[in-house]
Amino acid sequence: MTQDERWMVRYNEVKTFIETNHRNPSKYNPEEKLMAHFLKRGRKLMNAGELAEPRLSMFKELLALSEQYRRKNQYN
């Protein structure tokens, strides 16, 4: 599996998680920790200008989706 394929798998996993659970992944839950790290690392790369163009536009869409549930209480 190439790096691009792994990135797409993680991207789709995070997007599906946000759409189904209506919240962002938690860094404290072991099952969701990798998804939270994917979002954090992507933000760091985007702010540093190191995220390549095909990924950049997709990641911006993912950030817009995650912004809807930014401060959603996860324990209701």
PDB file of C-alpha atoms in Angstrom:
ATOM      1  CA  MET A   1       0.000   0.000   0.000  1.00  0.00           C
ATOM      2  CA  THR A   2       1.440   3.336  -1.006  1.00  0.00           C
ATOM      3  CA  GLN A   3       1.496   6.436   1.148  1.00  0.00           C
ATOM      4  CA  ASP A   4      -1.236   8.055  -0.958  1.00  0.00           C
ATOM      5  CA  GLU A   5      -3.483   5.032  -0.488  1.00  0.00           C
ATOM      6  CA  ARG A   6      -2.906   5.050   3.279  1.00  0.00           C
ATOM      7  CA  TRP A   7      -3.691   8.771   3.414  1.00  0.00           C
ATOM      8  CA  MET A   8      -6.945   8.238   1.491  1.00  0.00           C
ATOM      9  CA  VAL A   9      -7.964   5.372   3.784  1.00  0.00           C
ATOM     10  CA  ARG A  10      -7.388   7.521   6.886  1.00  0.00           C
ATOM     11  CA  TYR A  11      -9.119  10.514   5.255  1.00  0.00           C
ATOM     12  CA  ASN A  12     -12.201   8.444   4.447  1.00  0.00           C
ATOM     13  CA  GLU A  13     -12.181   6.922   7.930  1.00  0.00           C
ATOM     14  CA  VAL A  14     -12.134  10.347   9.614  1.00  0.00           C
ATOM     15  CA  LYS A  15     -14.777  11.775   7.285  1.00  0.00           C
ATOM     16  CA  THR A  16     -17.099   8.817   7.852  1.00  0.00           C
ATOM     17  CA  PHE A  17     -16.577   9.028  11.612  1.00  0.00           C
ATOM     18  CA  ILE A  18     -17.506  12.713  11.753  1.00  0.00           C
ATOM     19  CA  GLU A  19     -20.556  12.238   9.521  1.00  0.00           C
ATOM     20  CA  THR A  20     -21.933   9.272  11.473  1.00  0.00           C
ATOM     21  CA  ASN A  21     -21.160  10.375  15.051  1.00  0.00           C
ATOM     22  CA  HIS A  22     -21.714  14.129  14.553  1.00  0.00           C
ATOM     23  CA  ARG A  23     -18.578  14.932  16.550  1.00  0.00           C
ATOM     24  CA  ASN A  24     -14.823  15.074  16.116  1.00  0.00           C
ATOM     25  CA  PRO A  25     -12.603  12.167  17.156  1.00  0.00           C
ATOM     26  CA  SER A  26     -11.326  12.308  20.727  1.00  0.00           C
ATOM     27  CA  LYS A  27      -7.635  12.179  21.532  1.00  0.00           C
ATOM     28  CA  TYR A  28      -8.483  10.378  24.792  1.00  0.00           C
ATOM     29  CA  ASN A  29     -10.338   7.436  23.274  1.00  0.00           C
ATOM     30  CA  PRO A  30      -7.849   4.769  22.090  1.00  0.00           C
ATOM     31  CA  GLU A  31      -9.996   3.814  19.068  1.00  0.00           C
ATOM     32  CA  GLU A  32     -10.223   7.439  17.908  1.00  0.00           C
ATOM     33  CA  LYS A  33      -6.717   8.623  18.765  1.00  0.00           C
ATOM     34  CA  LEU A  34      -5.235   7.954  15.301  1.00  0.00           C
ATOM     35  CA  MET A  35      -8.041   9.908  13.655  1.00  0.00           C
ATOM     36  CA  ALA A  36      -7.490  12.868  15.986  1.00  0.00           C
ATOM     37  CA  HIS A  37      -3.765  12.708  15.229  1.00  0.00           C
ATOM     38  CA  PHE A  38      -4.519  12.695  11.486  1.00  0.00           C
ATOM     39  CA  LEU A  39      -6.464  15.958  11.859  1.00  0.00           C
ATOM     40  CA  LYS A  40      -3.820  17.574  14.051  1.00  0.00           C
ATOM     41  CA  ARG A  41      -0.920  16.554  11.790  1.00  0.00           C
ATOM     42  CA  GLY A  42      -2.808  17.694   8.703  1.00  0.00           C
ATOM     43  CA  ARG A  43      -3.392  21.132  10.238  1.00  0.00           C
ATOM     44  CA  LYS A  44       0.295  21.450  11.068  1.00  0.00           C
ATOM     45  CA  LEU A  45       1.331  20.506   7.521  1.00  0.00           C
ATOM     46  CA  MET A  46      -1.248  22.842   5.995  1.00  0.00           C
ATOM     47  CA  ASN A  47      -0.136  25.792   8.142  1.00  0.00           C
ATOM     48  CA  ALA A  48       3.512  25.104   7.278  1.00  0.00           C
ATOM     49  CA  GLY A  49       2.644  24.990   3.560  1.00  0.00           C
ATOM     50  CA  GLU A  50       3.871  21.408   3.168  1.00  0.00           C
ATOM     51  CA  LEU A  51       0.579  19.762   2.223  1.00  0.00           C
ATOM     52  CA  ALA A  52       0.453  18.921  -1.503  1.00  0.00           C
ATOM     53  CA  GLU A  53      -2.359  20.341  -3.639  1.00  0.00           C
ATOM     54  CA  PRO A  54      -4.581  17.278  -4.218  1.00  0.00           C
ATOM     55  CA  ARG A  55      -4.549  16.608  -0.478  1.00  0.00           C
ATOM     56  CA  LEU A  56      -4.853  20.271   0.473  1.00  0.00           C
ATOM     57  CA  SER A  57      -8.267  20.819  -1.089  1.00  0.00           C
ATOM     58  CA  MET A  58      -9.602  17.558   0.353  1.00  0.00           C
ATOM     59  CA  PHE A  59      -8.232  18.361   3.787  1.00  0.00           C
ATOM     60  CA  LYS A  60      -9.827  21.815   3.752  1.00  0.00           C
ATOM     61  CA  GLU A  61     -13.201  20.167   3.108  1.00  0.00           C
ATOM     62  CA  LEU A  62     -12.573  17.833   6.042  1.00  0.00           C
ATOM     63  CA  LEU A  63     -11.681  20.781   8.289  1.00  0.00           C
ATOM     64  CA  ALA A  64     -14.886  22.574   7.280  1.00  0.00           C
ATOM     65  CA  LEU A  65     -16.843  19.464   8.247  1.00  0.00           C
ATOM     66  CA  SER A  66     -15.027  19.133  11.569  1.00  0.00           C
ATOM     67  CA  GLU A  67     -15.555  22.825  12.334  1.00  0.00           C
ATOM     68  CA  GLN A  68     -19.316  22.209  12.536  1.00  0.00           C
ATOM     69  CA  TYR A  69     -18.749  19.958  15.556  1.00  0.00           C
ATOM     70  CA  ARG A  70     -15.779  21.780  17.055  1.00  0.00           C
ATOM     71  CA  ARG A  71     -16.928  22.051  20.654  1.00  0.00           C
ATOM     72  CA  LYS A  72     -19.505  19.287  20.724  1.00  0.00           C
ATOM     73  CA  ASN A  73     -19.804  17.629  24.146  1.00  0.00           C
ATOM     74  CA  GLN A  74     -18.872  14.003  23.524  1.00  0.00           C
ATOM     75  CA  TYR A  75     -20.323  12.616  26.727  1.00  0.00           C
ATOM     76  CA  ASN A  76     -24.042  13.303  26.291  1.00  0.00           C
TER      77      ASN A  76
END
